[in-house]
Amino acid sequence: MATVASRDIKDFVFEWEGKDRNGKPVRGEIRAVGENQVQATLRRQGVLPSKIKKRRMRSGKRIKPKDIAIFTRQLATMMKAGVPLLQSFDIVGRGNPNPSVTKLLNEIRSDVETGTSLNAAFRKHPLYFNSLYCNLVEAGEAAGILEALLDRLALYMEKTENIKSKIKSALMYPTSVIIVAFVVVAVIMIFVIPAFKDVFTSFGADLPAPTLFVIGMSEIFVKWWWLIFGGIGGAVFFFMQAWRRNQKVQMFMDRLLLRVPIFGALIEKACVARWTRTLSTMFAAGVPLVEALDSVGGAAGNSVYSSATEKIQQEVSTGTSLTAAMTNANIFPSMVLQMCAIGEESGSIDHMLGKAADFYEAEVDDMVAGLSSLMEPIIIVILGVVIGGIVVSMYLPIFKLGQVV
């Protein structure tokens, strides 16, 4: 009971200054429960402390997958260089600019220091370390090749985050332009068109149909602008929450995204790249195929592939070959199926799936580059039609001004 209670005690980082046995000024930092423990530890080391100060921990930013990827790369590099595990956690935690990451690493280090295995310490934080991460670390600890698997895991996470960032960059430009265009149109409708309306009223003539339509839209915006903005904002918020929390909505949207022209092909290639990369990494680490498929579906980032992976896992567990199970899922390109079949025949599934992942990651890069150059003229044309249509509609009555006079 005492051991369990001692693990619940929260420790802090203290910065200290003092003199050693030779009277030489020394300084450093130490992790302890309180100042009394710091003083006792320093005296045992022959240091006479003159100043002890508890380090203030800032609240810190949210921990992102990119932070975990960077930490994994740093930990793998230090362990390959021969730095002890606990010291590696100290160095990485102290040098991280995000206090939240530092706090997380301190908690993991404390667990490892009390005898907990590294993978068990990671499993206490499922929000940041998923089952794939923990399974690979566990396999590395069991086989005595932890630094090699951490290196492989870091490479996997870097490639996965790279694909995510490329897709986000491809979607960010059109999304931001559409939002800005909507705001500009709303400003024109609320503030500019009413001024033209007052001028046109003094003409005393019938206005063209396009002008009447734009003025009618302007009146709706002026009267119901709070409902329009609030309704759109609320609809987007509740839709995103339903997409994130409701499994049926998530499945529907993921299927829809795969069928969207242009962007659907990009998302499909990215999902295939992540799926094959994850399975290749797990299989190369020595994780059994059926067990590896547990983590593969969620790593693809699409519920369609997650559902298909569950069916593949069921078929593989009953003796069906991986290639046959993937073929029955009917969502994988023929190239992936052929490379998987070759891998099964030659006993190098991880290598062939890794090659497939390399190919589709390169395809994603090429598609993102192509989309960036393709979207610019399309967006310019759309904005030209919308803004230009409003401008022309407002100037049509002016063109008829001579007839009125």
Coordinates of C-alpha atoms in Angstrom, one line a residue:
M1 CA 0.0 0.0 0.0
A2 CA 2.8 2.4 0.8
T3 CA 4.3 1.8 -2.7
V4 CA 1.0 2.6 -4.4
A5 CA 0.5 5.7 -2.3
S6 CA 4.0 7.0 -3.0
R7 CA 3.3 6.9 -6.7
D8 CA 0.4 9.3 -6.2
I9 CA 2.6 11.9 -4.6
K10 CA 3.2 14.8 -7.0
D11 CA 6.8 15.9 -7.4
F12 CA 8.2 19.3 -8.7
V13 CA 11.3 20.6 -10.4
F14 CA 13.5 22.7 -8.2
E15 CA 16.3 25.0 -9.3
W16 CA 19.1 25.3 -6.8
E17 CA 22.4 27.1 -6.2
G18 CA 25.1 26.4 -3.6
K19 CA 28.7 25.3 -3.0
D20 CA 30.4 21.9 -3.2
R21 CA 32.9 20.4 -0.8
N22 CA 35.7 22.6 -2.2
G23 CA 33.7 25.8 -1.9
K24 CA 33.2 26.0 -5.7
P25 CA 29.8 27.6 -6.7
V26 CA 27.5 25.0 -8.4
R27 CA 24.0 25.1 -9.6
G28 CA 21.4 22.8 -11.1
E29 CA 17.9 21.4 -10.9
I30 CA 16.4 18.4 -9.2
R31 CA 13.0 16.7 -9.1
A32 CA 11.6 16.3 -5.6
V33 CA 8.4 16.5 -3.5
G34 CA 9.5 19.6 -1.5
E35 CA 12.4 21.7 -0.4
N36 CA 13.3 19.5 2.5
Q37 CA 13.9 16.6 0.2
V38 CA 16.0 18.8 -2.1
Q39 CA 18.2 19.9 0.9
A40 CA 18.6 16.3 2.1
T41 CA 19.5 15.1 -1.4
L42 CA 22.0 17.9 -1.9
R43 CA 23.7 17.4 1.5
R44 CA 24.1 13.7 0.7
Q45 CA 25.9 14.8 -2.5
G46 CA 28.2 17.1 -0.5
V47 CA 26.5 20.3 -1.7
L48 CA 25.6 23.2 0.7
P49 CA 22.6 24.8 -0.8
S50 CA 22.2 28.6 -0.6
K51 CA 19.1 29.0 -2.8
I52 CA 16.3 26.6 -3.7
K53 CA 13.4 27.7 -5.9
K54 CA 10.5 25.7 -7.3
R55 CA 10.2 26.1 -11.1
R56 CA 6.9 27.6 -12.1
M57 CA 5.2 25.5 -14.8
R58 CA 3.3 27.5 -17.4
S59 CA -0.1 26.2 -18.5
G60 CA 1.3 25.3 -21.9
K61 CA -0.4 24.7 -25.3
R62 CA -2.3 21.7 -26.3
I63 CA -0.2 18.6 -27.2
K64 CA -0.4 17.9 -30.9
P65 CA 0.6 14.7 -32.8
K66 CA 3.5 16.7 -34.2
D67 CA 4.8 17.2 -30.7
I68 CA 4.7 13.4 -30.1
A69 CA 6.5 12.8 -33.4
I70 CA 9.3 15.2 -32.5
F71 CA 9.6 13.6 -29.0
T72 CA 9.8 10.1 -30.5
R73 CA 12.5 11.2 -33.0
Q74 CA 14.5 12.9 -30.2
L75 CA 14.2 9.9 -27.9
A76 CA 15.2 7.5 -30.7
T77 CA 18.2 9.6 -31.5
M78 CA 19.4 9.8 -27.9
M79 CA 18.9 6.1 -27.2
K80 CA 20.8 5.2 -30.4
A81 CA 23.6 7.4 -29.1
G82 CA 23.8 5.4 -25.9
V83 CA 22.1 7.9 -23.6
P84 CA 20.2 6.1 -20.7
L85 CA 16.4 6.2 -21.0
L86 CA 15.7 8.3 -17.9
Q87 CA 18.4 10.8 -18.8
S88 CA 16.9 11.0 -22.3
F89 CA 13.5 11.9 -20.9
D90 CA 15.2 14.6 -18.7
I91 CA 17.0 16.1 -21.7
V92 CA 13.9 16.0 -24.1
G93 CA 11.5 17.3 -21.4
R94 CA 13.8 20.2 -20.3
G95 CA 14.4 21.3 -23.9
N96 CA 10.8 21.2 -25.1
P97 CA 9.2 24.7 -25.5
N98 CA 5.7 23.4 -24.6
P99 CA 5.2 23.1 -20.8
S100 CA 2.4 20.6 -21.4
V101 CA 4.8 18.2 -23.2
T102 CA 7.3 18.7 -20.4
K103 CA 4.7 17.8 -17.8
L104 CA 3.7 14.7 -19.7
L105 CA 7.2 13.5 -20.1
N106 CA 7.9 14.1 -16.4
E107 CA 4.9 11.9 -15.5
I108 CA 6.1 9.1 -17.8
R109 CA 9.6 9.4 -16.5
S110 CA 8.4 9.1 -12.9
D111 CA 6.4 5.9 -13.8
V112 CA 9.5 4.3 -15.5
E113 CA 11.7 5.3 -12.6
T114 CA 9.4 3.4 -10.2
G115 CA 9.8 0.2 -12.2
T116 CA 6.9 0.5 -14.8
S117 CA 7.7 -0.7 -18.3
L118 CA 7.9 2.1 -20.9
N119 CA 5.0 0.8 -22.9
A120 CA 2.8 0.5 -19.7
A121 CA 3.8 4.1 -18.9
F122 CA 2.7 5.2 -22.4
R123 CA -0.6 3.3 -22.1
K124 CA -1.6 5.5 -19.1
H125 CA -1.9 8.4 -21.6
P126 CA -4.1 7.0 -24.5
L127 CA -5.0 10.5 -25.6
Y128 CA -1.4 11.0 -26.9
F129 CA -0.1 7.4 -27.4
N130 CA -2.4 5.2 -29.3
S131 CA -2.4 1.4 -29.4
L132 CA -0.1 1.3 -32.4
Y133 CA 2.5 3.4 -30.6
C134 CA 2.3 1.3 -27.4
N135 CA 2.3 -2.0 -29.2
L136 CA 5.5 -1.1 -31.2
V137 CA 7.2 0.1 -28.0
E138 CA 6.2 -3.2 -26.2
A139 CA 7.6 -5.2 -29.1
G140 CA 10.8 -3.3 -29.0
E141 CA 11.2 -3.8 -25.2
A142 CA 10.5 -7.6 -25.6
A143 CA 13.0 -8.0 -28.4
G144 CA 15.6 -5.7 -26.9
I145 CA 15.6 -3.4 -30.0
L146 CA 13.7 -0.5 -28.5
E147 CA 15.9 2.2 -30.1
A148 CA 15.5 0.6 -33.6
L149 CA 11.7 0.5 -33.2
L150 CA 11.6 4.0 -31.8
D151 CA 13.5 5.1 -34.9
R152 CA 11.0 3.2 -37.2
L153 CA 8.1 4.7 -35.2
A154 CA 9.5 8.2 -35.5
L155 CA 9.8 7.7 -39.3
Y156 CA 6.3 6.4 -39.5
M157 CA 4.9 9.4 -37.5
E158 CA 6.8 11.9 -39.6
K159 CA 5.5 10.5 -42.9
T160 CA 2.0 10.4 -41.5
E161 CA 2.1 14.0 -40.3
N162 CA 3.6 15.0 -43.6
I163 CA 0.6 13.6 -45.5
K164 CA -1.8 15.3 -43.1
S165 CA -0.2 18.6 -43.5
K166 CA -0.2 18.3 -47.3
I167 CA -3.9 17.5 -47.4
K168 CA -4.6 20.4 -45.0
S169 CA -2.6 22.8 -47.2
A170 CA -4.5 21.6 -50.3
L171 CA -7.9 22.3 -48.6
M172 CA -6.9 25.4 -46.7
Y173 CA -6.5 27.7 -49.7
P174 CA -10.0 27.3 -51.2
T175 CA -11.6 27.2 -47.8
S176 CA -10.0 30.5 -46.7
V177 CA -10.9 32.2 -50.0
I178 CA -14.5 31.1 -49.9
I179 CA -14.8 32.4 -46.3
V180 CA -13.3 35.8 -47.3
A181 CA -15.5 36.0 -50.4
F182 CA -18.6 35.3 -48.3
V183 CA -17.6 38.1 -45.9
V184 CA -16.9 40.5 -48.7
V185 CA -20.3 39.8 -50.4
A186 CA -22.0 40.2 -47.0
V187 CA -20.4 43.6 -46.5
I188 CA -21.4 44.7 -50.0
M189 CA -25.0 43.5 -49.4
I190 CA -25.4 45.2 -46.0
F191 CA -23.6 48.5 -46.6
V192 CA -23.1 49.2 -50.3
I193 CA -26.2 48.0 -52.1
P194 CA -28.6 50.0 -49.8
A195 CA -26.8 53.2 -50.9
F196 CA -27.4 52.3 -54.6
K197 CA -31.0 51.5 -53.7
D198 CA -31.6 55.1 -52.5
V199 CA -30.1 56.5 -55.7
F200 CA -32.2 54.1 -57.9
T201 CA -35.4 55.1 -56.1
S202 CA -35.0 58.7 -57.4
F203 CA -34.9 57.5 -61.0
G204 CA -38.6 56.9 -61.1
A205 CA -38.2 54.0 -63.6
D206 CA -38.6 50.3 -63.5
L207 CA -35.3 48.5 -62.5
P208 CA -33.9 45.5 -64.4
A209 CA -34.6 42.0 -63.0
P210 CA -30.9 41.4 -62.0
T211 CA -30.9 44.6 -60.1
L212 CA -34.1 43.8 -58.3
F213 CA -32.8 40.4 -57.4
V214 CA -29.6 41.8 -55.9
I215 CA -31.6 44.5 -54.0
G216 CA -33.9 41.8 -52.7
M217 CA -30.9 39.8 -51.5
S218 CA -29.5 42.9 -49.9
E219 CA -32.7 43.6 -48.0
I220 CA -32.6 40.0 -46.6
F221 CA -29.0 40.5 -45.5
V222 CA -29.8 43.9 -43.8
K223 CA -32.8 42.5 -42.0
W224 CA -31.6 39.1 -41.1
W225 CA -27.8 39.4 -41.0
W226 CA -27.6 38.1 -37.4
L227 CA -29.7 35.1 -38.3
I228 CA -27.7 34.3 -41.4
F229 CA -24.3 34.5 -39.7
G230 CA -25.5 32.8 -36.5
G231 CA -27.3 30.1 -38.5
I232 CA -24.3 29.4 -40.7
G233 CA -21.9 29.4 -37.7
G234 CA -24.2 27.2 -35.6
A235 CA -24.8 24.8 -38.5
V236 CA -21.1 24.4 -39.1
F237 CA -20.4 23.8 -35.4
F238 CA -23.1 21.2 -34.8
F239 CA -22.3 19.5 -38.1
M240 CA -18.6 19.2 -37.1
Q241 CA -19.6 17.9 -33.7
A242 CA -22.0 15.3 -35.3
W243 CA -19.2 14.3 -37.7
R244 CA -16.8 13.8 -34.9
R245 CA -19.1 12.0 -32.4
N246 CA -21.8 10.2 -34.4
Q247 CA -20.6 7.1 -36.2
K248 CA -23.4 7.1 -38.8
V249 CA -22.6 10.7 -39.8
Q250 CA -18.9 10.0 -39.8
M251 CA -19.4 6.9 -42.1
F252 CA -21.7 8.9 -44.5
M253 CA -19.3 11.9 -44.7
D254 CA -16.2 9.7 -45.2
R255 CA -17.9 7.8 -48.0
L256 CA -19.0 11.1 -49.5
L257 CA -15.5 12.6 -49.3
L258 CA -14.1 9.6 -51.2
R259 CA -16.5 10.3 -54.1
V260 CA -15.9 14.1 -54.3
P261 CA -14.4 15.0 -57.7
I262 CA -10.6 15.7 -57.6
F263 CA -10.4 15.9 -53.8
G264 CA -11.8 12.4 -53.4
A265 CA -8.9 10.8 -55.3
L266 CA -6.5 12.8 -53.1
I267 CA -8.1 11.6 -49.9
E268 CA -8.2 8.0 -51.2
K269 CA -4.5 8.0 -52.0
A270 CA -3.7 9.4 -48.6
C271 CA -5.7 6.8 -46.8
V272 CA -4.1 4.0 -48.8
A273 CA -0.6 5.4 -48.1
R274 CA -1.3 5.6 -44.3
W275 CA -2.9 2.1 -44.3
T276 CA -0.1 0.4 -46.0
R277 CA 2.6 2.4 -44.1
T278 CA 1.0 1.5 -40.7
L279 CA 0.7 -2.2 -41.6
S280 CA 4.2 -2.3 -42.9
T281 CA 5.6 -0.7 -39.8
M282 CA 3.7 -3.0 -37.5
F283 CA 4.6 -6.2 -39.4
A284 CA 8.3 -5.2 -39.6
A285 CA 8.3 -4.8 -35.8
G286 CA 7.3 -8.4 -35.4
V287 CA 3.7 -7.8 -34.4
P288 CA 1.4 -10.7 -35.5
L289 CA -0.8 -9.8 -38.5
V290 CA -4.1 -10.2 -36.8
E291 CA -3.0 -8.1 -33.9
A292 CA -1.4 -5.5 -36.2
L293 CA -4.7 -5.0 -38.0
D294 CA -6.2 -3.7 -34.7
S295 CA -4.3 -0.5 -35.1
V296 CA -4.3 -0.2 -38.9
G297 CA -7.9 0.7 -39.5
G298 CA -8.0 3.7 -37.2
A299 CA -4.6 4.9 -38.5
A300 CA -6.0 5.3 -42.0
G301 CA -8.1 8.3 -40.8
N302 CA -11.3 7.2 -42.6
S303 CA -14.1 5.1 -41.2
V304 CA -14.6 3.4 -44.5
Y305 CA -11.1 1.9 -44.3
S306 CA -11.6 1.3 -40.6
S307 CA -14.7 -0.8 -41.2
A308 CA -13.1 -2.7 -44.1
T309 CA -10.1 -3.4 -41.9
E310 CA -12.3 -5.1 -39.3
K311 CA -13.7 -7.4 -42.0
I312 CA -10.1 -8.1 -43.2
Q313 CA -9.1 -9.0 -39.7
Q314 CA -12.0 -11.4 -39.3
E315 CA -11.2 -13.2 -42.6
V316 CA -7.4 -13.3 -41.9
S317 CA -8.1 -14.8 -38.4
T318 CA -10.1 -17.7 -40.0
G319 CA -7.2 -18.6 -42.4
T320 CA -7.8 -16.4 -45.4
S321 CA -4.7 -14.8 -47.0
L322 CA -4.2 -11.1 -46.6
T323 CA -4.4 -10.5 -50.3
A324 CA -7.7 -12.3 -50.7
A325 CA -9.2 -10.5 -47.7
M326 CA -8.1 -7.1 -49.1
T327 CA -9.5 -8.0 -52.5
N328 CA -12.9 -8.9 -50.9
A329 CA -12.9 -5.4 -49.2
N330 CA -13.0 -3.9 -52.7
I331 CA -11.5 -0.6 -51.6
F332 CA -7.8 -1.1 -52.5
P333 CA -6.2 -0.3 -55.8
S334 CA -5.0 -3.2 -57.9
M335 CA -1.4 -2.2 -57.5
V336 CA -1.6 -2.5 -53.7
L337 CA -3.2 -6.0 -54.1
Q338 CA -0.5 -7.2 -56.5
M339 CA 2.3 -5.9 -54.3
C340 CA 0.7 -7.5 -51.3
A341 CA 0.4 -10.8 -53.2
I342 CA 4.1 -10.7 -54.2
G343 CA 5.0 -9.9 -50.6
E344 CA 3.1 -12.9 -49.3
E345 CA 4.7 -15.2 -51.8
S346 CA 8.2 -14.0 -51.1
G347 CA 7.8 -13.6 -47.3
S348 CA 8.4 -9.8 -47.4
I349 CA 5.0 -8.2 -46.9
D350 CA 6.4 -5.4 -44.8
H351 CA 8.9 -4.5 -47.6
M352 CA 6.3 -4.5 -50.4
L353 CA 3.7 -2.6 -48.4
G354 CA 6.4 -0.1 -47.6
K355 CA 7.1 0.4 -51.3
A356 CA 3.4 0.8 -51.9
A357 CA 3.2 3.4 -49.2
D358 CA 6.2 5.3 -50.8
F359 CA 4.5 5.3 -54.2
Y360 CA 1.2 6.6 -52.9
E361 CA 2.9 9.2 -50.7
A362 CA 4.6 10.5 -53.8
E363 CA 1.2 10.5 -55.6
V364 CA -0.2 12.6 -52.8
D365 CA 2.7 15.1 -53.2
D366 CA 2.1 15.3 -56.9
M367 CA -1.7 15.8 -56.6
V368 CA -1.3 18.5 -54.0
A369 CA 1.1 20.4 -56.2
G370 CA -1.3 20.0 -59.2
L371 CA -4.3 21.0 -57.1
S372 CA -2.6 24.2 -55.9
S373 CA -2.0 25.3 -59.5
L374 CA -5.5 24.2 -60.6
M375 CA -7.5 25.8 -57.8
E376 CA -6.2 29.3 -58.3
P377 CA -7.8 30.0 -61.7
I378 CA -11.0 28.2 -60.7
I379 CA -11.4 30.3 -57.6
I380 CA -10.6 33.5 -59.5
V381 CA -13.3 32.6 -62.1
I382 CA -15.9 31.9 -59.3
L383 CA -15.1 35.1 -57.5
G384 CA -15.2 37.1 -60.8
V385 CA -18.7 35.7 -61.6
V386 CA -20.1 36.5 -58.1
I387 CA -18.5 39.9 -57.6
G388 CA -18.8 40.9 -61.2
G389 CA -22.4 39.8 -61.4
I390 CA -23.2 42.1 -58.4
V391 CA -21.4 45.0 -59.9
V392 CA -23.0 44.6 -63.3
S393 CA -26.5 44.3 -61.7
M394 CA -25.9 47.6 -59.9
Y395 CA -24.7 49.4 -63.0
L396 CA -27.5 48.3 -65.4
P397 CA -29.9 51.1 -64.2
I398 CA -27.2 53.6 -64.8
F399 CA -26.9 52.4 -68.4
K400 CA -30.6 53.2 -68.8
L401 CA -30.3 56.6 -67.2
G402 CA -30.4 58.3 -70.6
Q403 CA -33.8 56.8 -71.3
V404 CA -35.1 58.1 -68.0
V405 CA -33.9 61.6 -68.7

